PDB file of C-alpha atoms in Angstrom:
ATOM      1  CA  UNK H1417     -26.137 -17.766  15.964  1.00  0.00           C
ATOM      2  CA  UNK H1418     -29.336 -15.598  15.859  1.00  0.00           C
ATOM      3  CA  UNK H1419     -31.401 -16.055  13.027  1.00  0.00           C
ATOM      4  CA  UNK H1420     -30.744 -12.479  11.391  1.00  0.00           C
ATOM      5  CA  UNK H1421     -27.268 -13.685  10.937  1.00  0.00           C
ATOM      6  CA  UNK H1422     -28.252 -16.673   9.487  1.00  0.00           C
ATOM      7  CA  UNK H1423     -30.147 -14.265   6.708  1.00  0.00           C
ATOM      8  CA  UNK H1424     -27.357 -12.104   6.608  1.00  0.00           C
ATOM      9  CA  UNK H1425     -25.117 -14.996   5.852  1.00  0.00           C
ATOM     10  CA  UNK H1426     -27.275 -16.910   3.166  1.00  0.00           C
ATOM     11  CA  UNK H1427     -27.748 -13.713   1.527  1.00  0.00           C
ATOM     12  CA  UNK H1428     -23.855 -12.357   1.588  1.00  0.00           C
ATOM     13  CA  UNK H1429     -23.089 -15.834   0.490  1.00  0.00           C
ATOM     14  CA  UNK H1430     -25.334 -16.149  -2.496  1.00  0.00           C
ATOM     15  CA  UNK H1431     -24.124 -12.520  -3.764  1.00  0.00           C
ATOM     16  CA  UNK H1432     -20.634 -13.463  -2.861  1.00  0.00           C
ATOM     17  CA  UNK H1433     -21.514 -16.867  -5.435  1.00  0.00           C
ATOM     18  CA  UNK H1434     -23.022 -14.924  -8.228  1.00  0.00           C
ATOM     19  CA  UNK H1435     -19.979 -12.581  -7.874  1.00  0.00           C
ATOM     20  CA  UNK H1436     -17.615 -14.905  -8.674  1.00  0.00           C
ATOM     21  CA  UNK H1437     -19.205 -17.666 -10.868  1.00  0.00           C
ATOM     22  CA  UNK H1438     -18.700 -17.979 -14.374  1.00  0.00           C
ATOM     23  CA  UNK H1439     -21.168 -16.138 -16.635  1.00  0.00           C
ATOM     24  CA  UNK H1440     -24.144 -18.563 -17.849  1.00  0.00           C
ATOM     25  CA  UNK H1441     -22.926 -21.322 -15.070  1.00  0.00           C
ATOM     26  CA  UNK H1442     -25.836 -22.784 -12.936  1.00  0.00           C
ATOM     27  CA  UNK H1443     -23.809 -21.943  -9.476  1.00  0.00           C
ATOM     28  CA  UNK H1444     -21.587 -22.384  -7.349  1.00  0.00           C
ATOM     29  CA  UNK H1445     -18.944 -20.905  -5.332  1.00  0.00           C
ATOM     30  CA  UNK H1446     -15.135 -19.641  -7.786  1.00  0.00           C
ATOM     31  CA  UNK H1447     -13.415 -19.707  -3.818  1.00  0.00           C
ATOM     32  CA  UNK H1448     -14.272 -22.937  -2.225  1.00  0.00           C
ATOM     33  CA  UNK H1449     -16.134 -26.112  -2.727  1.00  0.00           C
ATOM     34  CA  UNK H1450     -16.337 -30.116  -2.646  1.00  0.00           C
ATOM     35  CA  UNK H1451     -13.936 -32.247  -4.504  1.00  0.00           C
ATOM     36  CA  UNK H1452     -14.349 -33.621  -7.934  1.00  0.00           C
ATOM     37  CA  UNK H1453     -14.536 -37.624  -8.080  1.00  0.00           C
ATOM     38  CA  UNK H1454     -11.304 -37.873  -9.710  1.00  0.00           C
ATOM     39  CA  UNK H1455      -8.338 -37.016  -7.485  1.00  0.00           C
ATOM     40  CA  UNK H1456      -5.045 -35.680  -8.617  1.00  0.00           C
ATOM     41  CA  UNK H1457      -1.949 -37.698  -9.603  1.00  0.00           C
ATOM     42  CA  UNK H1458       1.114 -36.817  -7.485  1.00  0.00           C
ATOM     43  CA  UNK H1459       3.236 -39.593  -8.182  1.00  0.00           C
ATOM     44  CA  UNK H1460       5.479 -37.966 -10.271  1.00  0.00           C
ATOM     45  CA  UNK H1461       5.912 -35.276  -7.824  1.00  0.00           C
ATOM     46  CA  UNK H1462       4.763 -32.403  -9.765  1.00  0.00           C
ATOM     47  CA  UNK H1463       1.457 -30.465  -8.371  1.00  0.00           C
ATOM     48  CA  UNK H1464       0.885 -27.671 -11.778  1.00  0.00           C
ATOM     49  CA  UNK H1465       2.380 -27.992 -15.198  1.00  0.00           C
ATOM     50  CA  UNK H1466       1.929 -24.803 -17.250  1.00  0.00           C
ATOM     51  CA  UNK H1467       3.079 -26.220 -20.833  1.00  0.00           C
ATOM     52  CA  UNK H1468       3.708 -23.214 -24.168  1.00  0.00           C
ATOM     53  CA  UNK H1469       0.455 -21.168 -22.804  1.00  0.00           C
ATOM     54  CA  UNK H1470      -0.508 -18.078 -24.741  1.00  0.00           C
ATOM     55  CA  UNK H1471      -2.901 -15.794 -24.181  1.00  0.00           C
ATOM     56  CA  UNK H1472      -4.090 -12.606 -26.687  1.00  0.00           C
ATOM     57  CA  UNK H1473      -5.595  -9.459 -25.855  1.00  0.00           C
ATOM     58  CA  UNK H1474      -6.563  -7.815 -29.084  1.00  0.00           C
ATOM     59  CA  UNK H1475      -3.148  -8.717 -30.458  1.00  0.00           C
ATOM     60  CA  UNK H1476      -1.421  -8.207 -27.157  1.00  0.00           C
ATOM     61  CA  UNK H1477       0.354 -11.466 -26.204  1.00  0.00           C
ATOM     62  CA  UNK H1478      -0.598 -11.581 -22.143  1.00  0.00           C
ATOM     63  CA  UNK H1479       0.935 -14.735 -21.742  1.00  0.00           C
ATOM     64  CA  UNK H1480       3.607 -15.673 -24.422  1.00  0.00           C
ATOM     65  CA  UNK H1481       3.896 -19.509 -24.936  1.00  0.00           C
ATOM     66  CA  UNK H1482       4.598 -19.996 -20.201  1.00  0.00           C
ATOM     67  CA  UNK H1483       5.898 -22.986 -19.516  1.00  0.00           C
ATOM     68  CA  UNK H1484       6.225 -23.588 -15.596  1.00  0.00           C
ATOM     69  CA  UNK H1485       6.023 -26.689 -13.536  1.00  0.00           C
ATOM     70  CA  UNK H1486       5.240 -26.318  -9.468  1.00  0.00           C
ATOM     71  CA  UNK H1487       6.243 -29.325  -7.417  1.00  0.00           C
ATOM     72  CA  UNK H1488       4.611 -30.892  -5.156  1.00  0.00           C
ATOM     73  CA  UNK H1489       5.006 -29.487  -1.741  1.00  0.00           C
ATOM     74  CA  UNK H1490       6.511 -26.438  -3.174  1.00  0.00           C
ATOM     75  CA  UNK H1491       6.304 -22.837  -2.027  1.00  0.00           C
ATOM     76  CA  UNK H1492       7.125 -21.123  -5.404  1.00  0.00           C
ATOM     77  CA  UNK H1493       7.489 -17.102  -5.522  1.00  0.00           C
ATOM     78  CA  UNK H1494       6.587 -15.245  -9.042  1.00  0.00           C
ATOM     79  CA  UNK H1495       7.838 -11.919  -9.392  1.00  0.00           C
ATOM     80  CA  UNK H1496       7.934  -9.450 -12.286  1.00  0.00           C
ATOM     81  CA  UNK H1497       7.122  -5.733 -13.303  1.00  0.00           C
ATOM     82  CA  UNK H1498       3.621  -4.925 -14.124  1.00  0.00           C
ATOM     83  CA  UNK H1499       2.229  -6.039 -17.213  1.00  0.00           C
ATOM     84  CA  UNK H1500       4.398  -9.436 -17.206  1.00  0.00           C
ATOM     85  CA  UNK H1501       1.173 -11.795 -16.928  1.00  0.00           C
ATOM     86  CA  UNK H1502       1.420 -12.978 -13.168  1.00  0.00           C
ATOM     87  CA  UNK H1503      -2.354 -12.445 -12.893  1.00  0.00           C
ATOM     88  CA  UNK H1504      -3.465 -13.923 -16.197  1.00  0.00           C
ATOM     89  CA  UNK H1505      -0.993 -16.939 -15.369  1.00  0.00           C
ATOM     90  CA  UNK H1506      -3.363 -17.175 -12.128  1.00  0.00           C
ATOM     91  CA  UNK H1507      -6.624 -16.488 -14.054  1.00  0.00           C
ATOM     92  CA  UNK H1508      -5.788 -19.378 -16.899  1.00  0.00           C
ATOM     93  CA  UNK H1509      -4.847 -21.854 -13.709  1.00  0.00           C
ATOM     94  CA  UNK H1510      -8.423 -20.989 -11.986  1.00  0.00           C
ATOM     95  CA  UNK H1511     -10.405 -20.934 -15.538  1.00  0.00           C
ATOM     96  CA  UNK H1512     -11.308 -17.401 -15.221  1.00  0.00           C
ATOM     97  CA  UNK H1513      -9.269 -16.825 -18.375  1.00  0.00           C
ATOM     98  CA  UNK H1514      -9.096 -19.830 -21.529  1.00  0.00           C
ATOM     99  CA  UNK H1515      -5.432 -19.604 -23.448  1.00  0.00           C
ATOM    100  CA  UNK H1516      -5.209 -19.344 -26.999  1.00  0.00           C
ATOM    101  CA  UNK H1517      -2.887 -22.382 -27.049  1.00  0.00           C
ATOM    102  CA  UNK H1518      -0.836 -24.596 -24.892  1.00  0.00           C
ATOM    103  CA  UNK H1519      -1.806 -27.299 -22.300  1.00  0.00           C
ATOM    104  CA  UNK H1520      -2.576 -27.331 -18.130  1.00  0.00           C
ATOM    105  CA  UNK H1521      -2.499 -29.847 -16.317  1.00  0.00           C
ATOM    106  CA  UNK H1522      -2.559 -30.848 -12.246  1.00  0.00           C
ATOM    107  CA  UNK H1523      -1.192 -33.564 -11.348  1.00  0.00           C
ATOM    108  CA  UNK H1524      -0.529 -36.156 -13.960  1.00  0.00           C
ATOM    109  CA  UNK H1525      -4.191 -36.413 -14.551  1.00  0.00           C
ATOM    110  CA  UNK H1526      -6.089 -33.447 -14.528  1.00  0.00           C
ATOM    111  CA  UNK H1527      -6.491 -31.667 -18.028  1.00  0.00           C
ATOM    112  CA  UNK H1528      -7.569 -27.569 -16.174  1.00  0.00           C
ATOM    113  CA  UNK H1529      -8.661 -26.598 -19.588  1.00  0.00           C
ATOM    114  CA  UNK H1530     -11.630 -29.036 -19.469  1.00  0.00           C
ATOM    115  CA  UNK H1531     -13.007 -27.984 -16.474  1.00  0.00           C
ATOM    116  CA  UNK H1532     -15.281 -25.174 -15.417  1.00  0.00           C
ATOM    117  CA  UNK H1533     -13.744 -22.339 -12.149  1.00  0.00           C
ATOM    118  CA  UNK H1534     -15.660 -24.232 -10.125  1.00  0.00           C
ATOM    119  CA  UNK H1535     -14.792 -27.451 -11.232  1.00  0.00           C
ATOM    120  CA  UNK H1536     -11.240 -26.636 -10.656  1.00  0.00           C
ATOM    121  CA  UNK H1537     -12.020 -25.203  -7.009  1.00  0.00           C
ATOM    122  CA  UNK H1538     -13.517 -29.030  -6.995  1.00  0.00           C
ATOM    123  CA  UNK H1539     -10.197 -30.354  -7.860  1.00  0.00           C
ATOM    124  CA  UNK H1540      -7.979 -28.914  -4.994  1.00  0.00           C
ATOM    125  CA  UNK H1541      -6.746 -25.774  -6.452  1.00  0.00           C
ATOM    126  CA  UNK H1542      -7.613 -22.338  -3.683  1.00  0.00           C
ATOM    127  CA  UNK H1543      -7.057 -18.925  -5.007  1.00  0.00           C
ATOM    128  CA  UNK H1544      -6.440 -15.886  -2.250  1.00  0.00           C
ATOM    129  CA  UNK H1545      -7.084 -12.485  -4.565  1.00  0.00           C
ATOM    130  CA  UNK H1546      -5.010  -9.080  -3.483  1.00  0.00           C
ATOM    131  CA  UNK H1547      -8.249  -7.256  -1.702  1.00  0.00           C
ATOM    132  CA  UNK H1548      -9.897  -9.522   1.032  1.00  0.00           C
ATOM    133  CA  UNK H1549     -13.331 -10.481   0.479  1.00  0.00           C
ATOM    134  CA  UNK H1550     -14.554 -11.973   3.864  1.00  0.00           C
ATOM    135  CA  UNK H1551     -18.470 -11.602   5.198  1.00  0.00           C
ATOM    136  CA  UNK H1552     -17.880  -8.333   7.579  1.00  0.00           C
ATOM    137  CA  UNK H1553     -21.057  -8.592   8.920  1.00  0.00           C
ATOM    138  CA  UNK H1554     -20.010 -12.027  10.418  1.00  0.00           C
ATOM    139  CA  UNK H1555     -18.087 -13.584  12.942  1.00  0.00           C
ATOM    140  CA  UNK H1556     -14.318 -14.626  12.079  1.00  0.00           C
ATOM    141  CA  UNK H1557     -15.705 -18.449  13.270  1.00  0.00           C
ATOM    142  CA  UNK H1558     -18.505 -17.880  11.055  1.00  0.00           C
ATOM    143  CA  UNK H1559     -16.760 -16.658   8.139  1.00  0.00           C
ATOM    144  CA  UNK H1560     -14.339 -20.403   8.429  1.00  0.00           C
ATOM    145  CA  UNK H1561     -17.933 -21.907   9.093  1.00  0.00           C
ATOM    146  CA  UNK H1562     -19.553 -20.924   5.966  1.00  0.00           C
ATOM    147  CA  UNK H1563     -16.323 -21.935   4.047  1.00  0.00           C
ATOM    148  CA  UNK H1564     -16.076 -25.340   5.309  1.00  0.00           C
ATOM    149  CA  UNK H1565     -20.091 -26.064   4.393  1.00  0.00           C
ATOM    150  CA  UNK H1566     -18.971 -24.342   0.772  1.00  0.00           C
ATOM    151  CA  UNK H1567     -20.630 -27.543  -1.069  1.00  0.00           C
ATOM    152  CA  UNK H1568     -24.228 -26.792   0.634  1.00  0.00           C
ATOM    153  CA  UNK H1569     -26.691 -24.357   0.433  1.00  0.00           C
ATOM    154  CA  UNK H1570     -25.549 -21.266   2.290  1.00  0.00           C
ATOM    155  CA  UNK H1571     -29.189 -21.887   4.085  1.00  0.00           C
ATOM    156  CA  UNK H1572     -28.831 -25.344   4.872  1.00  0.00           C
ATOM    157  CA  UNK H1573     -25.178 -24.735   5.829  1.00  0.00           C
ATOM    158  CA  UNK H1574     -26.138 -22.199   8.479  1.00  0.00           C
ATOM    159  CA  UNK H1575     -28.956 -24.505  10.316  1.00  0.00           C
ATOM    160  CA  UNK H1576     -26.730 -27.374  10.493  1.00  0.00           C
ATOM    161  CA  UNK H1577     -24.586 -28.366  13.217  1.00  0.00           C
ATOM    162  CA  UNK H1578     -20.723 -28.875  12.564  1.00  0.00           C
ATOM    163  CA  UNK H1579     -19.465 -32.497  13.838  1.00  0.00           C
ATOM    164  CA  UNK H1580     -16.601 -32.781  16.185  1.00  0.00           C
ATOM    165  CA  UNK H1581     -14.171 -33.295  13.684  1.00  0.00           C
ATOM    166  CA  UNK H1582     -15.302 -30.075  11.467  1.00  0.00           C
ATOM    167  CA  UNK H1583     -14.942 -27.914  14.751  1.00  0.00           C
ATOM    168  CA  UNK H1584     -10.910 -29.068  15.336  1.00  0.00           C
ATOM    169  CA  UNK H1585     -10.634 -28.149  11.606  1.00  0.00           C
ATOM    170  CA  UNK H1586     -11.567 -24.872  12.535  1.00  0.00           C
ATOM    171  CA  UNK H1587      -9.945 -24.644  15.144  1.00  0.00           C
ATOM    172  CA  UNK H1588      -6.884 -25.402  13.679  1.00  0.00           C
ATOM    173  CA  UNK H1589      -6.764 -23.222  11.371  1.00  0.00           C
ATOM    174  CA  UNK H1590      -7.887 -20.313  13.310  1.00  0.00           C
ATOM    175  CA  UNK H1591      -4.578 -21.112  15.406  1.00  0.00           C
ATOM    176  CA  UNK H1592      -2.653 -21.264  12.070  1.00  0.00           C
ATOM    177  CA  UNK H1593      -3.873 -17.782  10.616  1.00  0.00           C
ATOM    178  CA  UNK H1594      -3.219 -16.260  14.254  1.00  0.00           C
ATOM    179  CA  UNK H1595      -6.613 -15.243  15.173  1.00  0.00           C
ATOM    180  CA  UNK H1596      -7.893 -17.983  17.625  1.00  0.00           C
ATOM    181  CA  UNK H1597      -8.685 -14.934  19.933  1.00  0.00           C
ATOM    182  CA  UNK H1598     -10.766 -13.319  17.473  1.00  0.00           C
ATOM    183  CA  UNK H1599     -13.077 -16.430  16.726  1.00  0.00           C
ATOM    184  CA  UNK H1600     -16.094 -14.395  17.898  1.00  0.00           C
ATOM    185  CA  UNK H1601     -15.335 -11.031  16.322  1.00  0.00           C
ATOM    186  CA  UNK H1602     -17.280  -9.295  13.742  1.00  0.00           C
ATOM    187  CA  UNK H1603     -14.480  -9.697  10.517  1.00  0.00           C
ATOM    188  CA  UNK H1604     -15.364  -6.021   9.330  1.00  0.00           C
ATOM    189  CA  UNK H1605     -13.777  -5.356  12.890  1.00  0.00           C
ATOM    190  CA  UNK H1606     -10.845  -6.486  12.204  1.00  0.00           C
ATOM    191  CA  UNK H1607      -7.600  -5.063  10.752  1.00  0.00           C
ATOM    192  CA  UNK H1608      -6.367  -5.429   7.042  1.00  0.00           C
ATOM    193  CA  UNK H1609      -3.950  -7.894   7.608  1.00  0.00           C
ATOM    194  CA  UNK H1610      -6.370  -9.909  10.011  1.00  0.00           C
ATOM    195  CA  UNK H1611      -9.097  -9.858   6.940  1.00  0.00           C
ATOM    196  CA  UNK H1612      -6.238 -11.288   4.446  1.00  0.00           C
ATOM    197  CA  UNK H1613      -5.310 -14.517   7.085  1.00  0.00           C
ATOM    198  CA  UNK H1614      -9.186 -14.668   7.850  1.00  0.00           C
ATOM    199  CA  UNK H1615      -9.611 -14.947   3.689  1.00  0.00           C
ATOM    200  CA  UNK H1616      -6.393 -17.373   3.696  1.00  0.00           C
ATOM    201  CA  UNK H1617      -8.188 -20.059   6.405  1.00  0.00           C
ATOM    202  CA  UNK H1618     -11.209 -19.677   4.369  1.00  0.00           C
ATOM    203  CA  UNK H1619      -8.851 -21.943   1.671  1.00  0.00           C
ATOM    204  CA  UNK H1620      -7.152 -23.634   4.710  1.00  0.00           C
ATOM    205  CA  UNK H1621     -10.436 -24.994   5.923  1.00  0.00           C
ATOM    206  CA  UNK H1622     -11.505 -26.852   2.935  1.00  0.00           C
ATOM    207  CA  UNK H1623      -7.660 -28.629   2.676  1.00  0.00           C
ATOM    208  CA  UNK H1624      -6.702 -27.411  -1.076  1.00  0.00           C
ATOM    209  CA  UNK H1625      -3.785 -28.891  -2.746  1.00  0.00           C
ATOM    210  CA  UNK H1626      -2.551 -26.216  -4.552  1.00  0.00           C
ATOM    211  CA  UNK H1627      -3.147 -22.285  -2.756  1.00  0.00           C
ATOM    212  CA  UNK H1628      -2.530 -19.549  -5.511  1.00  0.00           C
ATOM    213  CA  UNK H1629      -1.954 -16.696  -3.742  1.00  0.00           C
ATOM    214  CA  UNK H1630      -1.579 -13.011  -5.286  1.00  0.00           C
ATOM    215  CA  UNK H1631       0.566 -10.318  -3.293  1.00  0.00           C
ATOM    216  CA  UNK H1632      -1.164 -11.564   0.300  1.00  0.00           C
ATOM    217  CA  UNK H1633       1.190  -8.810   2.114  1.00  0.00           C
ATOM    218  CA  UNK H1634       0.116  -5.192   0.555  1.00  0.00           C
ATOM    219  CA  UNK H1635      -0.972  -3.312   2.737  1.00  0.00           C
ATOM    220  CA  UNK H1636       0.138  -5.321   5.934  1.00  0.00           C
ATOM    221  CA  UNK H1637       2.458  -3.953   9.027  1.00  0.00           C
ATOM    222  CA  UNK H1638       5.652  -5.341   9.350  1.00  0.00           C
ATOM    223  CA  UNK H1639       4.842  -7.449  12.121  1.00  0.00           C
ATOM    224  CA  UNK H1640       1.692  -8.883  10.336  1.00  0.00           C
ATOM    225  CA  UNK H1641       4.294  -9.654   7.304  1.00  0.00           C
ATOM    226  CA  UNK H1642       6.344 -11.431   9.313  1.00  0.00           C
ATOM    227  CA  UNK H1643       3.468 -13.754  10.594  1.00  0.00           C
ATOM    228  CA  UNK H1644       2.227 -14.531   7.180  1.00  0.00           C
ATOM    229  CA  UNK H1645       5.489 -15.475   5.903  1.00  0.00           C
ATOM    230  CA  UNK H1646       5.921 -17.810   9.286  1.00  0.00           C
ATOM    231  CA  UNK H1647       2.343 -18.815   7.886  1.00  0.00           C
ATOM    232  CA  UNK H1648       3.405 -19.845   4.581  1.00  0.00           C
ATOM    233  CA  UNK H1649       6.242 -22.169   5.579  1.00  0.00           C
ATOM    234  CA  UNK H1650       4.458 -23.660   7.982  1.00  0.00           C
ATOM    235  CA  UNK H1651       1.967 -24.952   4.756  1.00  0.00           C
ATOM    236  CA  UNK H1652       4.949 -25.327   2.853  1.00  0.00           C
ATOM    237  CA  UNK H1653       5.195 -29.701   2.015  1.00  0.00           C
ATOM    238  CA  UNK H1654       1.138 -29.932   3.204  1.00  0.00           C
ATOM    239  CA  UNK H1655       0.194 -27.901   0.381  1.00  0.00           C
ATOM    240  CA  UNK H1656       2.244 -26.529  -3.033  1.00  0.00           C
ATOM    241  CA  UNK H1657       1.980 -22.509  -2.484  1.00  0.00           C
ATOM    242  CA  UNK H1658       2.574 -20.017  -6.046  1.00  0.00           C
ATOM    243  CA  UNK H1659       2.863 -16.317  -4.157  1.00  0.00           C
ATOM    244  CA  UNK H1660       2.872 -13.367  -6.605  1.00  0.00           C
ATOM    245  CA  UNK H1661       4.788 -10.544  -4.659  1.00  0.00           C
ATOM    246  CA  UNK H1662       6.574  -7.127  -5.226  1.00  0.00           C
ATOM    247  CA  UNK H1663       7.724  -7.051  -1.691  1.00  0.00           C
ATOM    248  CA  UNK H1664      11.132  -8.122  -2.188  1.00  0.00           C
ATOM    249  CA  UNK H1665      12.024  -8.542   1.754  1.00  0.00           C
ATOM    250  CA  UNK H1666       9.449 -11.160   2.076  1.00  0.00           C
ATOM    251  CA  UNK H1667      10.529 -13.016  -0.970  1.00  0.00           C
ATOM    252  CA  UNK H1668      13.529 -13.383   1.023  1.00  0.00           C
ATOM    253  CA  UNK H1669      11.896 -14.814   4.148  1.00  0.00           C
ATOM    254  CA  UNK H1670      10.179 -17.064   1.844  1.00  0.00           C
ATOM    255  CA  UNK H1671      12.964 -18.329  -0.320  1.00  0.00           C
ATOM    256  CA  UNK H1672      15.082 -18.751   3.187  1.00  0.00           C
ATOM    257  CA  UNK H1673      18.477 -17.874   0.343  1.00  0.00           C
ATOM    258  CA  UNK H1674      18.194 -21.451  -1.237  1.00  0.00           C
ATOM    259  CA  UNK H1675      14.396 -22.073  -3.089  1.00  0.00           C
ATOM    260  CA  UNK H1676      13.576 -21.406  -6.609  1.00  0.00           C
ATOM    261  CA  UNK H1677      12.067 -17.709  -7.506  1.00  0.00           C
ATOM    262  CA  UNK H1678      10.630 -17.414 -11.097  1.00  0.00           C
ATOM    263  CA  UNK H1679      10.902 -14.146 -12.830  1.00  0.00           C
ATOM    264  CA  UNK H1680       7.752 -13.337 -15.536  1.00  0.00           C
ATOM    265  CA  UNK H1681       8.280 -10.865 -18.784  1.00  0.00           C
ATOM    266  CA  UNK H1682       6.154 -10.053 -21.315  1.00  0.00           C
ATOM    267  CA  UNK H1683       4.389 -13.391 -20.461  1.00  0.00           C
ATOM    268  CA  UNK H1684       7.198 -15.658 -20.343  1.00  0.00           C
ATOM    269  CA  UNK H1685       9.762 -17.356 -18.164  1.00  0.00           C
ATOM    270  CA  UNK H1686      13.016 -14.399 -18.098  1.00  0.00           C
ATOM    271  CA  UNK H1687      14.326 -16.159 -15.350  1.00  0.00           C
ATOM    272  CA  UNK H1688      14.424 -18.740 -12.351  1.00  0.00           C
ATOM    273  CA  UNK H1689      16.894 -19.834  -9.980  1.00  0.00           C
ATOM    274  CA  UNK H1690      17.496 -18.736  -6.473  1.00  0.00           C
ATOM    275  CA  UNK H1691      16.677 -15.350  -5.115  1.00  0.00           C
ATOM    276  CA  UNK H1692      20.169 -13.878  -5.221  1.00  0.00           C
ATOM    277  CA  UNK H1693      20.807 -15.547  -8.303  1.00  0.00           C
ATOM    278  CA  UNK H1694      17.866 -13.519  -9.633  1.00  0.00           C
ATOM    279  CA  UNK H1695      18.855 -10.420  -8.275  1.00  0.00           C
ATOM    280  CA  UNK H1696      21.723 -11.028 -10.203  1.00  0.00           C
ATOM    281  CA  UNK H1697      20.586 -11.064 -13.491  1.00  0.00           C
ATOM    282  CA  UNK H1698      21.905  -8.477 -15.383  1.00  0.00           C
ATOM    283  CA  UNK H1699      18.155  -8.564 -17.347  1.00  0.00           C
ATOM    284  CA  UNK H1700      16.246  -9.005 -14.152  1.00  0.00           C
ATOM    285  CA  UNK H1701      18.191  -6.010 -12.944  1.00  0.00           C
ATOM    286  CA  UNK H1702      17.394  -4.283 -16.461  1.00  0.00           C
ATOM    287  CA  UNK H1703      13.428  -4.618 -16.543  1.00  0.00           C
ATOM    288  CA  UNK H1704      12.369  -5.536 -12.924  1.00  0.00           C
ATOM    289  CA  UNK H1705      15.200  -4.515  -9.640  1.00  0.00           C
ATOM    290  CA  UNK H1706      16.516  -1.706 -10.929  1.00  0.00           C
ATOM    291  CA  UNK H1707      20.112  -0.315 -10.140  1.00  0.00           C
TER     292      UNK H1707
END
């Protein structure tokens, strides 16, 4: 790596930082970062408990007293019309947004309303946003590089040299998000769909426990949706997965006919059950499918 990409790195990484961190926080990275001391609890097998969370916009109720439970493991799809909360649900989880009332927890353990975005990067929970955000001018390796040395200095990061056991990481995961080939191209080279798995092993490298993951398909050729739904079960029971999607065909390829979809209204729970169960909702139908 010359050293003008090591500048150009540092500096995309410390705008990318003060992008994304909390106003009046001292640092640190809202995407990826080193675990907290305290670890989640698992042993009851549920990963996120959402429990009566409200949240008001000038007397709009966003979220209208959610109550959701991911298990551990899980892939979980959300779906709902616009306006039904899926994104504030996400923003509460990651601590962008606080709720008026109600109580989050991961794990057993982990009270989310205590801690601070990055703090609850800390904890295990990855968020993938709908547009990309990847370093363009970078390689694809160096783009999973900078990720993995999140916890560092985006200087030090860059001078230091990756141990054995850092480099099969990556090179897992670049064989996971399909773009082993591309290790050594530019990202802004890249296609849409190739930015959104390059974005998705940016998580993968730093091992989260929980991947929130908000419509990861728009925009993507068929062929590229089919890969990232292929993607998605393979991190199904590694990893709990929430995916917030319109596109109803990969829903199915998610769901595989028998796992649970939840439908969000007006910031509450209309209904959950199994895809065609769903679809079958007369009040799905009514506010969400269509006839």
């Amino acid at each position: 790596m010359t050293p003008e990409l090591m500048e150009s790195g540092a500096r995309a990484r410390e705008a990318h930082e003060a992008r994304l961190a909390p106003q009046g926080s001292s640092g640190g990275s809202a995407s990826f970062g080193r675990r907290l001391g305290t670890e989640p609890d698992f042993a009851h097998g549920v990963a996120l408990y959402l429990d009566d969370i409200t949240v008001s916009f000038d007397g709009f109720k966003a979220l209208n007293r959610l109550s959701l439970a991911i298990d551990v493991g899980e892939l979980r799809c959300i779906i709902g019309p616009n306006g039904a909360g899926k994104t504030t649900m996400m923003d509460v989880i990651t601590g962008k947004t606080r709720p008026d009332a109600g109580r989050l927890s991961f794990g057993s353990n982990i009270d989310l309303l205590r801690l601070r975005e990055p703090e609850i990067v800390q904890a295990g929970i990855g968020r993938k946003f709908q547009k990309p955000t990847v370093y363009e001018e970078l390689s694809v390796f160096e783009n999973l590089e900078l990720a993995l040395a999140a916890d560092r200095r985006a200087r030090a990061a860059l001078w230091s040299r990756l141990s054995g056991v850092q480099l099969d990481r990556i090179a897992e995961v670049l064989q996971l998000i399909h773009l082993l080939p591309q290790a050594q191209r530019t990202a802004g080279l890249l296609s849409h769909g190739q930015k959104q798995w390059l974005e998705i092993g940016m998580l993968l490298v730093q091992d989260p426990k929980l991947l929130l993951l908000d419509e990861p398909v728009a925009g993507m050729t068929d062929d590229e949706t089919e890969r990232t739904a292929e993607l998605f079960l393979s991190l199904e029971g590694r990893h709990s997965l929430v995916v917030v999607e319109h596109d109803m065909k990969f829903v199915a390829q998610l769901t595989e006919g028998r796992k649970k979809v939840t439908v969000l209204h007006e910031g509450a729970v209309l209904a959950e059950g199994r895809l065609g169960d769903v679809q079958a909702n007369e009040q799905v139908i009514e506010v969400y499918l269509g006839r």
